[in-house]
């Protein structure tokens, strides 16, 4: 059964009933990374949030085509179509071809996404693979009167566009204020209006990545790639367009302008923005120098980190906040998430060991209903986690023998955990996936059992205490000995 979802639409600034243009099909476009350097944890938060949305839409019965691009050209360092091309600069620095840079950081990005157990998108198009589509779109924008050429560079005419359309529809800013806050055109500026932006940029002879176009050799501006690729794979009008909140004011505003100037259609019915990961209240970013790399976090190899945290702990930490809230990074918060995640995983590992009885002290359906309602209400993962901890409590007291559960309710409990923890959240037990550790511990537990049978309590205690010091707790019961991480 397809769920009725509410989602917060940035463009209307309120929660709306989700009604896809062509249910059960859903088209979702998310702005992907610029693959000129490693992704930091802030970038990961955005992609993990959209993975949650992708997973839940599929879980709810929708058939989703999820397009997430890779920006592999056309991204200048300045925000005014000036400065160096990030890829060229990096290529010089690392003494590589720009396409070697792209390959290196694309593979790195995919590795990180895999470590976080996110699902790959349905299509992952690149800017360099769609130069023709971008040129065609720019030609149409010029033909419709919204683009102009100055010496081989094409600009978008924001003033003309805003006479017919609302340029600030996404952010509701006042155009006059924006103009007042934008630097005046300098002597070297060729554009006509202060807010105009480049669709196509003329190459210099030394520009490493350049393509032939009707306006001479050049390369695309950053914004046009997403307009061209979303239209190509999802149509001129599609359901969801997403990205980090920092993209709304410029990149997405310009995307809407380009698409409307081309096809007269506002491209996405719902605009969704994820909030920022911050460090001491400041947005994590490459330029601010506070961007942890996922590897630094996993190993603890960073001055701000007390220790390393596993990928699933970090993912759980992110899911504990709603995607529209800011999330501040701290050792304390991660330590709390580590404990919470272990409790959840330990409880799940007990599920196959629970015994059932005729009588059930619990009904699982209300918990499932609360989880579904929370996710239907703009993907409220923190509420789902609170509900899952109610399930954890039930598992623990049934395991202790202080409460009973029927086999029917136990089946519901197992399905609840599998649906929300595994399918919707994409969490997995890193310990149980570590088959070698399991095997080694099984052997150690067997040796301890033998020691006890031989009344060699010194050895059996040594094993138990030694494991405890390593953070592994043994628990003896009539059915044998189990282990968990403390
Ligand atoms: P970039 O590679 O800089 O284009 O960023 C890729 C994605 O990460 C975009 O959707 C950004 O909005 C998002 N992003 C960048 N910084 C953060 C942050 N600190 N927290 C969450 N998302 C971010
Ligand atoms: Zn984009």
Coordinates of C-alpha atoms and ligand atoms in Angstrom, one line a residue:
X1 CA 0.0 0.0 0.0
X2 CA 1.4 3.4 -0.9
X3 CA 1.8 5.7 2.1
X4 CA 0.4 9.2 2.3
X5 CA 3.4 11.4 3.0
X6 CA 3.8 14.9 4.1
X7 CA 6.9 16.7 3.1
X8 CA 8.3 20.1 3.7
X9 CA 8.5 22.0 0.4
X10 CA 11.1 24.8 0.5
X11 CA 9.3 26.6 -2.3
X12 CA 6.0 27.0 -0.4
X13 CA 7.7 27.1 3.0
X14 CA 5.3 24.5 4.5
X15 CA 4.5 20.9 4.8
X16 CA 2.5 19.5 1.8
X17 CA 0.8 16.3 0.9
X18 CA 3.2 14.4 -1.4
X19 CA 1.4 13.8 -4.7
X20 CA 3.8 12.6 -7.4
X21 CA 3.1 13.7 -10.9
X22 CA 2.9 10.1 -12.1
X23 CA 2.4 7.9 -9.1
X24 CA 3.7 5.3 -8.2
X25 CA 6.6 6.7 -10.2
X26 CA 8.7 9.3 -8.5
X27 CA 11.6 11.3 -10.0
X28 CA 14.1 12.7 -7.6
X29 CA 17.1 14.8 -8.4
X30 CA 19.8 15.5 -5.8
X31 CA 22.8 17.7 -6.4
X32 CA 25.9 15.5 -5.9
X33 CA 29.4 16.3 -4.9
X34 CA 32.0 18.3 -6.8
X35 CA 34.6 15.5 -7.3
X36 CA 37.8 17.6 -7.0
X37 CA 38.6 16.6 -3.4
X38 CA 37.5 14.2 -0.7
X39 CA 33.9 14.6 0.6
X40 CA 33.8 15.7 4.2
X41 CA 31.3 14.6 6.8
X42 CA 29.0 17.5 6.1
X43 CA 28.5 16.4 2.5
X44 CA 27.9 12.9 3.8
X45 CA 25.1 14.1 6.0
X46 CA 23.2 15.5 3.0
X47 CA 23.7 12.3 1.0
X48 CA 22.7 10.1 4.0
X49 CA 19.6 12.2 4.5
X50 CA 18.6 11.7 0.8
X51 CA 19.4 8.0 1.1
X52 CA 16.9 7.9 4.0
X53 CA 14.3 9.6 1.8
X54 CA 15.0 7.4 -1.2
X55 CA 14.8 4.3 1.0
X56 CA 11.5 5.3 2.6
X57 CA 9.9 6.3 -0.6
X58 CA 10.7 2.8 -2.0
X59 CA 9.6 1.2 1.3
X60 CA 6.3 3.1 0.9
X61 CA 5.6 1.5 -2.5
X62 CA 6.9 4.2 -4.8
X63 CA 9.1 3.4 -7.8
X64 CA 11.8 6.0 -7.6
X65 CA 14.2 7.1 -10.2
X66 CA 16.9 8.8 -8.2
X67 CA 19.4 10.9 -10.1
X68 CA 22.4 12.3 -8.3
X69 CA 25.0 14.0 -10.4
X70 CA 28.7 14.3 -10.2
X71 CA 30.1 17.8 -10.8
X72 CA 33.3 17.1 -12.7
X73 CA 33.8 20.4 -14.6
X74 CA 32.8 24.0 -14.6
X75 CA 33.0 24.8 -11.0
X76 CA 35.0 28.0 -10.4
X77 CA 36.3 29.0 -7.0
X78 CA 34.6 32.4 -6.8
X79 CA 30.9 32.8 -6.6
X80 CA 30.9 35.4 -9.4
X81 CA 32.1 33.3 -12.3
X82 CA 35.7 34.2 -11.6
X83 CA 38.7 32.5 -10.0
X84 CA 40.4 29.3 -11.0
X85 CA 38.6 26.1 -12.1
X86 CA 38.8 23.9 -9.1
X87 CA 39.7 20.8 -11.2
X88 CA 42.5 22.5 -13.0
X89 CA 43.9 23.9 -9.8
X90 CA 43.8 20.5 -8.2
X91 CA 45.3 18.8 -11.2
X92 CA 48.2 21.2 -11.2
X93 CA 48.7 20.6 -7.5
X94 CA 48.6 16.8 -7.7
X95 CA 50.4 16.8 -11.0
X96 CA 47.6 14.8 -12.6
X97 CA 45.2 15.1 -15.5
X98 CA 41.9 16.8 -14.5
X99 CA 40.2 13.5 -15.4
X100 CA 42.5 11.6 -13.1
X101 CA 41.4 14.0 -10.3
X102 CA 37.7 13.2 -11.2
X103 CA 38.3 9.5 -11.3
X104 CA 40.3 9.5 -8.0
X105 CA 37.7 11.5 -6.0
X106 CA 34.7 9.7 -7.6
X107 CA 36.0 6.4 -6.5
X108 CA 36.7 7.8 -3.0
X109 CA 33.2 9.2 -2.8
X110 CA 31.7 5.8 -3.8
X111 CA 33.8 4.1 -1.2
X112 CA 32.5 6.4 1.5
X113 CA 28.9 6.0 0.4
X114 CA 29.4 2.2 0.5
X115 CA 30.9 2.4 4.0
X116 CA 27.8 4.3 5.1
X117 CA 25.7 1.6 3.5
X118 CA 23.8 4.0 1.3
X119 CA 22.1 2.8 -1.9
X120 CA 23.5 3.9 -5.2
X121 CA 21.3 6.3 -7.2
X122 CA 19.5 5.0 -10.3
X123 CA 21.6 7.3 -12.5
X124 CA 24.7 9.2 -11.7
X125 CA 25.3 11.5 -14.6
X126 CA 28.4 13.7 -15.0
X127 CA 28.7 17.3 -16.2
X128 CA 31.4 16.4 -18.7
X129 CA 29.2 13.6 -20.1
X130 CA 26.4 16.1 -20.9
X131 CA 28.1 19.1 -22.6
X132 CA 25.9 18.7 -25.7
X133 CA 22.7 18.9 -23.6
X134 CA 24.0 21.9 -21.8
X135 CA 24.9 23.7 -25.0
X136 CA 21.4 22.9 -26.4
X137 CA 19.8 24.3 -23.3
X138 CA 21.9 27.5 -23.4
X139 CA 20.9 27.9 -27.1
X140 CA 17.2 27.8 -26.2
X141 CA 17.7 30.2 -23.3
X142 CA 19.4 32.7 -25.7
X143 CA 16.7 32.1 -28.3
X144 CA 14.0 32.9 -25.7
X145 CA 15.7 36.1 -24.9
X146 CA 17.2 35.4 -21.5
X147 CA 20.8 34.9 -22.3
X148 CA 23.4 37.2 -24.0
X149 CA 26.9 36.8 -25.2
X150 CA 29.9 38.9 -24.3
X151 CA 33.0 37.9 -26.1
X152 CA 32.5 34.1 -26.0
X153 CA 30.9 34.0 -22.5
X154 CA 27.2 33.6 -22.2
X155 CA 25.4 35.2 -19.2
X156 CA 21.9 34.8 -17.9
X157 CA 19.9 38.0 -17.8
X158 CA 18.4 38.0 -14.3
X159 CA 16.8 41.4 -14.7
X160 CA 14.9 40.5 -17.8
X161 CA 13.9 37.1 -16.3
X162 CA 12.6 38.7 -13.1
X163 CA 10.2 40.9 -15.0
X164 CA 8.2 37.8 -15.9
X165 CA 9.2 35.3 -13.1
X166 CA 10.0 35.5 -9.5
X167 CA 13.7 35.0 -9.2
X168 CA 13.7 34.6 -5.5
X169 CA 10.8 32.2 -5.4
X170 CA 12.8 29.6 -3.4
X171 CA 14.2 31.8 -0.7
X172 CA 11.6 34.7 -0.6
X173 CA 14.4 37.2 -0.5
X174 CA 13.8 40.8 -1.7
X175 CA 15.4 41.4 -5.0
X176 CA 16.2 45.0 -4.2
X177 CA 18.0 43.9 -1.0
X178 CA 19.9 41.3 -3.0
X179 CA 21.0 43.9 -5.5
X180 CA 22.0 46.2 -2.7
X181 CA 24.1 43.5 -1.1
X182 CA 25.8 42.4 -4.3
X183 CA 29.1 44.0 -5.3
X184 CA 28.8 46.6 -8.0
X185 CA 30.1 45.5 -11.4
X186 CA 33.8 46.2 -11.6
X187 CA 35.9 47.4 -14.5
X188 CA 36.6 43.8 -15.6
X189 CA 33.0 42.6 -15.4
X190 CA 31.4 42.0 -18.7
X191 CA 28.0 41.1 -17.5
X192 CA 25.1 43.6 -17.8
X193 CA 23.5 43.1 -14.4
X194 CA 25.0 42.5 -11.0
X195 CA 23.0 39.3 -10.4
X196 CA 23.6 37.9 -13.9
X197 CA 25.5 34.6 -13.9
X198 CA 27.5 32.6 -16.5
X199 CA 25.9 29.8 -18.5
X200 CA 29.0 29.3 -20.6
X201 CA 32.5 30.6 -19.9
X202 CA 35.0 31.4 -22.6
X203 CA 38.2 29.3 -22.2
X204 CA 41.6 30.9 -21.9
X205 CA 44.3 29.2 -24.0
X206 CA 45.7 27.5 -20.9
X207 CA 42.3 26.2 -19.7
X208 CA 42.7 22.5 -19.3
X209 CA 39.1 21.4 -19.7
X210 CA 37.4 23.1 -22.6
X211 CA 34.9 22.2 -25.3
X212 CA 33.9 23.6 -28.7
X213 CA 30.6 25.5 -28.7
X214 CA 28.7 27.9 -31.1
X215 CA 30.3 30.7 -29.0
X216 CA 33.9 29.3 -29.3
X217 CA 35.9 27.1 -27.0
X218 CA 34.8 27.2 -23.4
X219 CA 33.2 25.3 -20.5
X220 CA 29.8 25.3 -18.8
X221 CA 28.9 27.3 -15.8
X222 CA 28.1 25.2 -12.7
X223 CA 24.3 25.7 -12.5
X224 CA 23.4 24.7 -16.1
X225 CA 24.5 21.0 -15.6
X226 CA 21.8 20.3 -13.1
X227 CA 19.1 21.9 -15.2
X228 CA 20.2 20.0 -18.3
X229 CA 20.6 16.6 -16.6
X230 CA 17.5 16.7 -14.5
X231 CA 15.4 17.6 -17.7
X232 CA 17.1 14.8 -19.6
X233 CA 16.5 12.0 -17.1
X234 CA 13.4 13.1 -15.3
X235 CA 11.6 15.5 -17.7
X236 CA 11.0 19.2 -17.7
X237 CA 8.8 18.8 -14.7
X238 CA 9.5 16.2 -12.0
X239 CA 8.7 15.5 -8.4
X240 CA 11.6 16.2 -6.0
X241 CA 14.7 18.3 -6.3
X242 CA 17.1 18.2 -3.3
X243 CA 20.4 19.3 -2.0
X244 CA 22.0 20.9 1.0
X245 CA 20.4 24.1 2.3
X246 CA 23.5 26.1 1.3
X247 CA 22.5 25.5 -2.4
X248 CA 19.1 27.1 -2.2
X249 CA 20.1 30.8 -2.5
X250 CA 22.3 30.6 -5.6
X251 CA 22.6 27.2 -7.3
X252 CA 19.0 26.1 -7.0
X253 CA 17.7 29.7 -7.5
X254 CA 19.6 29.8 -10.8
X255 CA 18.5 26.3 -11.8
X256 CA 14.9 27.3 -11.5
X257 CA 15.6 30.5 -13.6
X258 CA 17.4 28.5 -16.3
X259 CA 14.7 25.8 -16.5
X260 CA 11.9 28.4 -16.7
X261 CA 13.8 30.5 -19.2
X262 CA 14.1 27.4 -21.3
X263 CA 10.8 25.6 -21.0
X264 CA 8.6 28.1 -19.0
X265 CA 8.1 25.4 -16.4
X266 CA 9.3 25.5 -12.8
X267 CA 11.1 22.1 -12.8
X268 CA 10.4 20.5 -9.5
X269 CA 7.1 20.2 -7.6
X270 CA 8.8 19.7 -4.3
X271 CA 12.2 21.3 -3.3
X272 CA 13.8 19.6 -0.3
X273 CA 16.8 20.9 1.6
X274 CA 18.8 19.2 4.2
X275 CA 20.3 21.2 7.0
X276 CA 24.0 21.6 7.8
X277 CA 26.4 19.6 9.9
X278 CA 28.2 22.2 12.1
X279 CA 31.2 22.1 14.3
X280 CA 30.9 24.4 17.3
X281 CA 28.0 26.1 15.5
X282 CA 30.0 26.8 12.3
X283 CA 29.0 25.0 9.1
X284 CA 31.4 22.2 8.2
X285 CA 33.0 23.1 4.9
X286 CA 36.1 22.5 2.9
X287 CA 36.9 26.2 2.8
X288 CA 36.5 26.8 6.6
X289 CA 39.0 24.0 7.2
X290 CA 36.8 22.3 9.8
X291 CA 35.8 19.5 7.4
X292 CA 36.5 16.1 8.9
X293 CA 37.1 13.4 6.4
X294 CA 35.1 10.2 7.1
X295 CA 38.4 8.3 7.5
X296 CA 39.7 10.7 10.2
X297 CA 36.5 10.1 12.1
X298 CA 36.6 6.3 11.8
X299 CA 40.3 6.2 12.9
X300 CA 40.1 9.1 15.4
X301 CA 43.1 10.6 13.7
X302 CA 42.1 14.3 14.1
X303 CA 43.0 16.8 16.8
X304 CA 39.3 17.5 17.6
X305 CA 38.5 13.8 18.1
X306 CA 38.9 11.9 21.4
X307 CA 38.8 8.5 19.6
X308 CA 37.5 6.9 16.4
X309 CA 33.8 6.1 15.7
X310 CA 32.5 3.4 13.4
X311 CA 30.6 4.3 10.2
X312 CA 27.3 3.0 11.6
X313 CA 27.7 4.9 14.8
X314 CA 28.2 8.1 12.7
X315 CA 25.2 7.3 10.6
X316 CA 23.1 6.6 13.7
X317 CA 24.3 9.9 15.1
X318 CA 23.0 11.6 11.9
X319 CA 19.7 9.8 11.9
X320 CA 19.1 10.9 15.5
X321 CA 18.5 14.4 14.2
X322 CA 15.8 15.4 11.7
X323 CA 17.2 16.2 8.3
X324 CA 15.9 19.8 8.5
X325 CA 17.6 20.6 11.8
X326 CA 21.2 21.6 12.1
X327 CA 23.4 19.0 13.7
X328 CA 26.4 20.0 15.8
X329 CA 29.3 17.6 15.8
X330 CA 30.8 16.8 19.2
X331 CA 32.6 13.9 20.9
X332 CA 30.0 13.8 23.6
X333 CA 27.1 13.4 21.1
X334 CA 29.0 10.7 19.2
X335 CA 29.8 8.8 22.4
X336 CA 26.1 8.9 23.3
X337 CA 25.2 7.6 19.8
X338 CA 27.8 4.9 20.0
X339 CA 26.1 3.6 23.2
X340 CA 22.7 3.9 21.7
X341 CA 23.6 2.1 18.5
X342 CA 25.2 -0.8 20.5
X343 CA 22.1 -1.1 22.6
X344 CA 20.0 -1.3 19.5
X345 CA 22.3 -3.9 17.8
X346 CA 22.6 -5.9 21.0
X347 CA 18.8 -6.1 21.3
X348 CA 18.5 -7.2 17.6
X349 CA 21.1 -9.9 18.1
X350 CA 18.9 -11.3 21.0
X351 CA 15.8 -11.6 18.8
X352 CA 16.5 -15.1 17.6
X353 CA 17.1 -16.2 21.2
X354 CA 13.9 -15.0 22.7
X355 CA 11.5 -17.7 23.8
X356 CA 7.7 -17.2 23.4
X357 CA 4.7 -18.1 25.4
X358 CA 0.9 -18.2 25.0
X359 CA 0.6 -14.9 26.8
X360 CA 1.9 -11.6 25.4
X361 CA 2.6 -8.6 27.5
X362 CA 3.0 -6.5 24.4
X363 CA 1.5 -5.5 21.2
X364 CA 3.9 -4.4 18.5
X365 CA 1.4 -2.9 16.1
X366 CA 1.1 0.5 17.9
X367 CA 4.9 0.9 17.7
X368 CA 4.9 0.2 14.0
X369 CA 2.1 2.7 13.5
X370 CA 4.1 5.4 15.3
X371 CA 7.1 4.6 13.2
X372 CA 5.2 4.8 10.0
X373 CA 3.4 8.0 11.1
X374 CA 6.7 9.6 12.0
X375 CA 8.3 8.8 8.7
X376 CA 5.1 9.9 6.8
X377 CA 5.5 13.3 8.6
X378 CA 8.4 14.6 6.7
X379 CA 10.8 11.7 7.4
X380 CA 11.0 12.2 11.1
X381 CA 13.8 9.7 11.9
X382 CA 14.4 10.8 15.5
X383 CA 10.9 9.9 16.5
X384 CA 11.3 6.5 14.8
X385 CA 14.5 5.9 16.9
X386 CA 12.7 6.7 20.1
X387 CA 10.0 4.2 19.1
X388 CA 12.7 1.6 18.3
X389 CA 14.1 2.0 21.8
X390 CA 10.7 1.0 23.1
X391 CA 11.1 -2.2 21.1
X392 CA 14.6 -2.6 22.5
X393 CA 13.2 -2.3 26.1
X394 CA 10.7 -5.1 25.2
X395 CA 13.4 -7.3 23.8
X396 CA 15.5 -6.9 26.9
X397 CA 12.8 -7.7 29.4
X398 CA 11.6 -10.7 27.5
X399 CA 15.2 -11.9 27.3
X400 CA 15.6 -11.4 31.1
X401 CA 12.4 -13.3 31.7
X402 CA 10.6 -10.5 33.4
X403 CA 8.0 -10.3 30.6
X404 CA 6.5 -12.6 28.0
X405 CA 5.8 -12.4 24.3
X406 CA 3.7 -14.5 22.0
X407 CA 5.1 -16.0 18.8
X408 CA 2.8 -13.8 16.7
X409 CA 4.0 -10.6 18.4
X410 CA 7.6 -11.8 18.2
X411 CA 7.2 -12.1 14.5
X412 CA 5.9 -8.6 14.3
X413 CA 8.8 -7.4 16.5
X414 CA 11.3 -9.0 14.1
X415 CA 9.6 -7.5 11.1
X416 CA 9.6 -4.1 12.7
X417 CA 13.3 -4.1 13.4
X418 CA 14.1 -5.5 10.0
X419 CA 11.9 -2.9 8.2
X420 CA 13.0 0.2 10.0
X421 CA 16.6 -0.6 11.1
X422 CA 17.8 -2.5 8.0
X423 CA 15.6 -1.3 5.1
X424 CA 14.6 2.2 6.0
X425 CA 17.7 3.4 8.0
X426 CA 20.2 1.1 6.2
X427 CA 22.0 0.3 9.5
X428 CA 23.8 -2.9 10.0
X429 CA 25.6 -4.6 12.8
X430 CA 29.3 -4.1 12.2
X431 CA 30.1 -6.6 14.9
X432 CA 28.0 -9.5 13.5
X433 CA 29.2 -8.7 10.0
X434 CA 32.6 -9.2 11.4
X435 CA 32.4 -13.0 10.9
X436 CA 36.0 -13.6 12.0
X437 CA 35.5 -11.9 15.4
X438 CA 32.4 -14.1 15.8
X439 CA 34.3 -17.2 15.1
X440 CA 37.2 -16.3 17.4
X441 CA 34.9 -15.5 20.2
X442 CA 33.0 -18.8 19.8
X443 CA 36.3 -20.6 20.2
X444 CA 37.3 -18.5 23.3
X445 CA 33.8 -19.1 24.8
X446 CA 34.3 -22.9 24.2
X447 CA 37.7 -22.8 25.9
X448 CA 36.3 -21.0 28.9
X449 CA 33.5 -23.6 29.1
X450 CA 36.1 -26.4 29.2
X451 CA 38.1 -24.6 31.8
X452 CA 35.0 -24.3 34.0
X453 CA 34.2 -27.9 33.5
X454 CA 37.7 -28.8 34.7
X455 CA 37.2 -26.5 37.7
X456 CA 40.0 -24.3 36.4
X457 CA 38.3 -21.1 37.5
X458 CA 41.5 -19.0 37.3
X459 CA 41.6 -19.6 33.5
X460 CA 37.8 -19.0 33.0
X461 CA 38.0 -15.8 35.0
X462 CA 41.0 -14.7 33.1
X463 CA 39.1 -15.1 29.9
X464 CA 36.0 -13.3 31.1
X465 CA 38.0 -10.4 32.7
X466 CA 40.3 -10.1 29.7
X467 CA 37.4 -9.8 27.3
X468 CA 35.7 -7.3 29.5
X469 CA 38.8 -5.1 29.4
X470 CA 38.6 -5.2 25.6
X471 CA 35.0 -4.1 25.8
X472 CA 33.4 -7.5 25.3
X473 CA 30.8 -8.7 27.9
X474 CA 30.0 -12.4 28.3
X475 CA 26.6 -13.3 29.5
X476 CA 25.9 -16.8 30.8
X477 CA 22.4 -18.3 30.8
X478 CA 20.9 -21.8 30.8
X479 CA 21.1 -21.8 27.0
X480 CA 24.8 -21.1 26.9
X481 CA 27.1 -18.0 26.8
X482 CA 26.5 -15.0 24.5
X483 CA 28.7 -12.0 24.0
X484 CA 28.1 -8.3 23.4
X485 CA 30.1 -5.1 23.2
X486 CA 29.8 -3.0 26.4
Ligands
LIG1 P1 29.7 20.2 -2.7 O1 30.6 19.1 -3.1 O2 30.4 21.3 -1.9 O3 29.0 20.8 -3.9 O4 28.6 19.7 -1.7 C1 27.9 18.5 -2.0 C2 26.6 18.5 -1.1 O5 26.9 18.6 0.3 C3 25.7 19.7 -1.4 O6 24.4 19.2 -1.5 C4 25.9 20.6 -0.2 O7 24.8 21.4 0.0 C5 26.1 19.6 0.9 N1 26.9 20.2 2.0 C6 28.0 20.9 2.0 N2 28.4 21.2 3.3 C7 27.5 20.7 4.1 C8 27.4 20.6 5.6 N3 28.2 21.2 6.4 N4 26.3 19.9 6.1 C9 25.4 19.3 5.2 N5 25.5 19.3 3.9 C10 26.5 20.0 3.3
LIG2 ZN1 22.9 21.0 -8.8

